[in-house]
CSV table of C-alpha atoms in Angstrom, one decimal:
chain,number,residue,atom,x,y,z
A,1,MET,CA,-15.5,12.3,-23.9
A,2,THR,CA,-19.1,13.7,-23.7
A,3,PHE,CA,-22.2,11.7,-24.3
A,4,ASP,CA,-22.6,13.1,-27.6
A,5,HIS,CA,-19.6,11.8,-28.6
A,6,PHE,CA,-21.5,8.3,-28.9
A,7,ASN,CA,-23.4,6.9,-31.7
A,8,LEU,CA,-26.6,6.2,-30.5
A,9,GLU,CA,-28.6,5.6,-33.6
A,10,LYS,CA,-26.8,1.7,-33.4
A,11,CYS,CA,-28.0,1.5,-29.9
A,12,VAL,CA,-31.1,-0.5,-28.9
A,13,ASP,CA,-33.5,2.2,-27.3
A,14,GLY,CA,-30.9,4.9,-27.4
A,15,LEU,CA,-28.9,3.1,-24.5
A,16,LEU,CA,-25.3,2.7,-24.4
A,17,PRO,CA,-24.2,-0.8,-23.9
A,18,VAL,CA,-21.4,-0.9,-21.0
A,19,ILE,CA,-18.9,-3.9,-20.3
A,20,VAL,CA,-17.4,-3.3,-16.8
A,21,GLN,CA,-14.0,-5.0,-16.3
A,22,ASP,CA,-11.8,-5.5,-13.2
A,23,ALA,CA,-8.9,-2.9,-13.7
A,24,VAL,CA,-6.6,-5.1,-11.8
A,25,THR,CA,-7.4,-8.8,-12.8
A,26,LEU,CA,-8.8,-7.7,-16.2
A,27,LYS,CA,-12.0,-10.2,-15.3
A,28,VAL,CA,-15.3,-9.0,-17.2
A,29,LEU,CA,-17.5,-8.2,-14.3
A,30,MET,CA,-20.8,-7.4,-15.9
A,31,LEU,CA,-22.9,-5.7,-18.5
A,32,GLY,CA,-25.1,-3.0,-18.0
A,33,TYR,CA,-26.7,0.1,-20.0
A,34,MET,CA,-26.2,4.0,-19.7
A,35,ASN,CA,-28.6,6.6,-20.7
A,36,ARG,CA,-27.1,10.5,-20.7
A,37,GLN,CA,-27.8,11.0,-17.0
A,38,ALA,CA,-26.3,7.6,-15.9
A,39,TYR,CA,-23.2,8.3,-18.0
A,40,GLU,CA,-22.7,11.9,-16.5
A,41,LYS,CA,-23.1,10.9,-13.0
A,42,THR,CA,-20.8,8.0,-13.5
A,43,ILE,CA,-18.4,10.6,-14.6
A,44,GLU,CA,-19.0,13.2,-12.0
A,45,THR,CA,-18.9,10.6,-9.1
A,46,GLY,CA,-16.7,8.2,-10.3
A,47,LYS,CA,-18.7,5.3,-9.6
A,48,VAL,CA,-20.5,3.3,-12.4
A,49,THR,CA,-23.9,4.2,-12.6
A,50,PHE,CA,-26.4,2.6,-15.2
A,51,TYR,CA,-29.8,3.0,-16.5
A,52,SER,CA,-32.4,0.1,-15.2
A,53,ARG,CA,-34.5,-0.5,-18.1
A,54,THR,CA,-36.8,-2.7,-15.8
A,55,ARG,CA,-37.3,0.0,-13.4
A,56,ASN,CA,-36.7,3.1,-15.8
A,57,GLU,CA,-34.5,4.8,-13.4
A,58,LEU,CA,-30.7,5.2,-12.7
A,59,TRP,CA,-29.0,2.8,-10.4
A,60,THR,CA,-25.5,3.2,-8.9
A,61,LYS,CA,-24.0,-0.2,-8.3
A,62,GLY,CA,-23.4,-1.1,-5.1
A,63,GLU,CA,-25.8,1.7,-3.6
A,64,THR,CA,-27.7,-1.2,-1.6
A,65,SER,CA,-25.1,-3.7,-1.3
A,66,GLY,CA,-22.1,-1.4,-0.7
A,67,ASN,CA,-20.3,-3.3,-3.6
A,68,PHE,CA,-19.5,-0.1,-5.5
A,69,LEU,CA,-17.5,-0.2,-8.8
A,70,ASP,CA,-15.1,2.7,-8.6
A,71,VAL,CA,-14.0,4.0,-12.3
A,72,VAL,CA,-10.4,3.7,-13.4
A,73,ASP,CA,-10.7,4.2,-16.9
A,74,ILE,CA,-13.2,4.4,-19.7
A,75,TYR,CA,-12.8,3.4,-23.2
A,76,SER,CA,-15.3,3.8,-26.3
A,77,ASP,CA,-15.0,0.9,-29.1
A,78,CYS,CA,-14.3,1.9,-32.6
A,79,ASP,CA,-18.0,2.3,-33.8
A,80,ASN,CA,-18.6,4.9,-30.5
A,81,ASP,CA,-21.7,2.4,-29.6
A,82,THR,CA,-20.2,0.4,-26.8
A,83,LEU,CA,-18.3,1.4,-23.5
A,84,LEU,CA,-15.7,-0.5,-21.7
A,85,ILE,CA,-15.0,0.6,-18.0
A,86,LYS,CA,-12.2,-0.5,-16.1
A,87,ALA,CA,-13.1,-0.4,-12.3
A,88,ASN,CA,-12.1,-1.2,-8.8
A,89,PRO,CA,-14.9,-3.7,-7.4
A,90,HIS,CA,-15.8,-3.0,-3.8
A,91,GLY,CA,-16.8,-6.8,-3.1
A,92,PRO,CA,-18.6,-9.1,-5.5
A,93,THR,CA,-20.1,-7.7,-8.3
A,94,CYS,CA,-23.1,-10.2,-9.2
A,95,HIS,CA,-25.9,-10.3,-7.1
A,96,ARG,CA,-25.3,-14.1,-6.6
A,97,GLY,CA,-22.3,-12.9,-4.4
A,98,THR,CA,-19.8,-14.0,-7.0
A,99,THR,CA,-16.8,-11.7,-8.4
A,100,SER,CA,-18.5,-11.8,-11.9
A,101,CYS,CA,-22.0,-12.2,-13.2
A,102,PHE,CA,-20.1,-14.4,-15.9
A,103,ASP,CA,-18.9,-17.9,-14.7
A,104,THR,CA,-15.4,-17.8,-16.2
A,105,PRO,CA,-12.9,-20.3,-14.9
A,106,ALA,CA,-11.8,-19.0,-11.2
A,107,GLU,CA,-7.9,-20.0,-12.5
A,108,GLU,CA,-7.8,-17.0,-15.1
A,109,GLY,CA,-5.4,-14.5,-14.6
A,110,PHE,CA,-4.8,-15.6,-11.1
A,111,ILE,CA,-1.7,-13.6,-10.4
A,112,ARG,CA,-3.9,-10.3,-10.9
A,113,SER,CA,-6.4,-11.7,-8.8
A,114,LEU,CA,-3.7,-12.3,-6.0
A,115,SER,CA,-2.5,-8.6,-6.6
A,116,ALA,CA,-6.1,-7.4,-6.2
A,117,LEU,CA,-6.6,-9.6,-2.9
A,118,ILE,CA,-3.0,-8.1,-1.4
A,119,GLU,CA,-4.3,-4.7,-2.6
A,120,ARG,CA,-7.7,-5.2,-0.5
A,121,ARG,CA,-5.6,-6.5,2.5
A,122,HIS,CA,-3.8,-3.6,2.5
A,123,ARG,CA,-6.8,-1.1,2.2
A,124,GLU,CA,-8.8,-3.2,4.9
A,125,MET,CA,-6.1,-4.6,6.8
A,126,PRO,CA,-7.9,-7.5,8.7
A,127,GLU,CA,-6.6,-9.1,11.8
A,128,ASN,CA,-5.0,-12.5,11.8
A,129,SER,CA,-3.7,-12.1,8.1
A,130,TYR,CA,-0.2,-12.7,7.3
A,131,THR,CA,-0.3,-10.0,4.7
A,132,THR,CA,-1.7,-7.5,7.1
A,133,LYS,CA,1.3,-8.3,9.4
A,134,LEU,CA,3.7,-7.8,6.5
A,135,PHE,CA,2.2,-4.5,6.0
A,136,ILE,CA,2.4,-3.3,9.7
A,137,LYS,CA,6.1,-4.4,9.8
A,138,GLY,CA,6.9,-2.0,6.9
A,139,VAL,CA,8.7,-2.0,3.6
A,140,LYS,CA,12.1,-3.1,5.3
A,141,LYS,CA,10.7,-6.4,6.5
A,142,ILE,CA,8.7,-6.9,3.2
A,143,ALA,CA,11.8,-6.3,1.2
A,144,GLN,CA,13.8,-8.6,3.5
A,145,LYS,CA,11.3,-11.3,2.9
A,146,VAL,CA,11.6,-10.7,-1.0
A,147,GLY,CA,15.4,-11.0,-0.7
A,148,GLU,CA,15.2,-14.2,1.5
A,149,GLU,CA,12.6,-16.0,-1.1
A,150,ALA,CA,14.8,-14.9,-4.0
A,151,VAL,CA,18.1,-16.6,-2.3
A,152,GLU,CA,15.6,-19.6,-1.4
A,153,SER,CA,14.7,-19.7,-5.3
A,154,VAL,CA,18.1,-19.5,-6.4
A,155,VAL,CA,19.5,-22.2,-4.3
A,156,GLU,CA,16.6,-24.7,-5.6
A,157,ALA,CA,17.5,-23.7,-9.1
A,158,VAL,CA,21.2,-24.3,-9.0
A,159,ASP,CA,20.4,-27.6,-7.3
A,160,GLY,CA,18.3,-28.5,-10.0
A,161,ASN,CA,15.2,-29.2,-7.7
A,162,ARG,CA,12.5,-28.1,-9.8
A,163,ASP,CA,9.5,-28.9,-7.3
A,164,ARG,CA,11.3,-27.0,-4.4
A,165,PHE,CA,12.0,-24.2,-6.9
A,166,THR,CA,8.5,-23.9,-8.0
A,167,TYR,CA,7.5,-23.7,-4.4
A,168,GLU,CA,10.1,-20.9,-3.5
A,169,ALA,CA,9.3,-19.0,-6.6
A,170,CYS,CA,5.7,-18.8,-5.5
A,171,ASP,CA,6.8,-17.6,-2.1
A,172,LEU,CA,9.0,-15.0,-4.1
A,173,ILE,CA,6.2,-14.1,-6.4
A,174,TYR,CA,3.7,-13.6,-3.4
A,175,HIS,CA,6.1,-11.5,-1.3
A,176,LEU,CA,7.2,-9.4,-4.5
A,177,LEU,CA,3.4,-8.4,-5.1
A,178,VAL,CA,3.3,-7.4,-1.4
A,179,LEU,CA,6.2,-5.1,-2.1
A,180,ILE,CA,5.0,-3.7,-5.1
A,181,GLU,CA,1.7,-2.7,-3.2
A,182,GLN,CA,3.6,-1.4,-0.4
A,183,MET,CA,5.4,0.8,-2.9
A,184,GLY,CA,2.3,2.1,-4.4
A,185,ILE,CA,3.1,0.5,-8.0
A,186,THR,CA,0.2,-1.2,-10.0
A,187,LEU,CA,0.7,-4.4,-12.2
A,188,PRO,CA,-0.4,-2.1,-15.4
A,189,GLU,CA,2.4,0.3,-14.6
A,190,LEU,CA,5.0,-2.4,-14.7
A,191,GLU,CA,3.6,-3.8,-17.6
A,192,LYS,CA,3.6,-0.3,-19.3
A,193,GLU,CA,7.5,-0.2,-18.4
A,194,LEU,CA,8.0,-3.6,-19.8
A,195,LEU,CA,6.3,-2.8,-23.0
A,196,ARG,CA,8.5,0.2,-23.3
A,197,ARG,CA,11.5,-1.9,-23.0
A,198,HIS,CA,10.6,-4.4,-25.3
A,199,SER,CA,9.7,-1.7,-27.9
């Protein structure tokens, strides 16, 4: 999709509004604007670049903070006058140090947020992190933990212990997310497969 694809007559000052969404958690991160040069630089570099209306210049999100937004997918809306960019953020998006420029509830989409945190742990491998230790031990150990937590969840379910089942099911989900990351699979891939089965 080239910049000429867009209907700029409906855009203020000929600038394309751009909504950026976390590709994993689906949390809306920010709103910015693009001109042709910003759009083309975004396509070329794979990092979200905007046009600053106050400074009258291009700026790549993260060029000073290091909190870049790596492009995953780009979508145009039905009128071709707004963009949605799904991106992988490197750290907080907002200048306040928050994940998003919008103050939506933190619990929104928590499993996706947990998945994103696990992906960051895998990428950064911080010391003294339990998740890091699992990745170091490898797929066999992670798979073993998934098996153990699955059995414990089943036992508590059969015993009718709701509180203990909830606890063990959370352990199971966490370890399964670690295994999913270890296998190089994303939640959107799983959703796509589930949707294929459903249809």
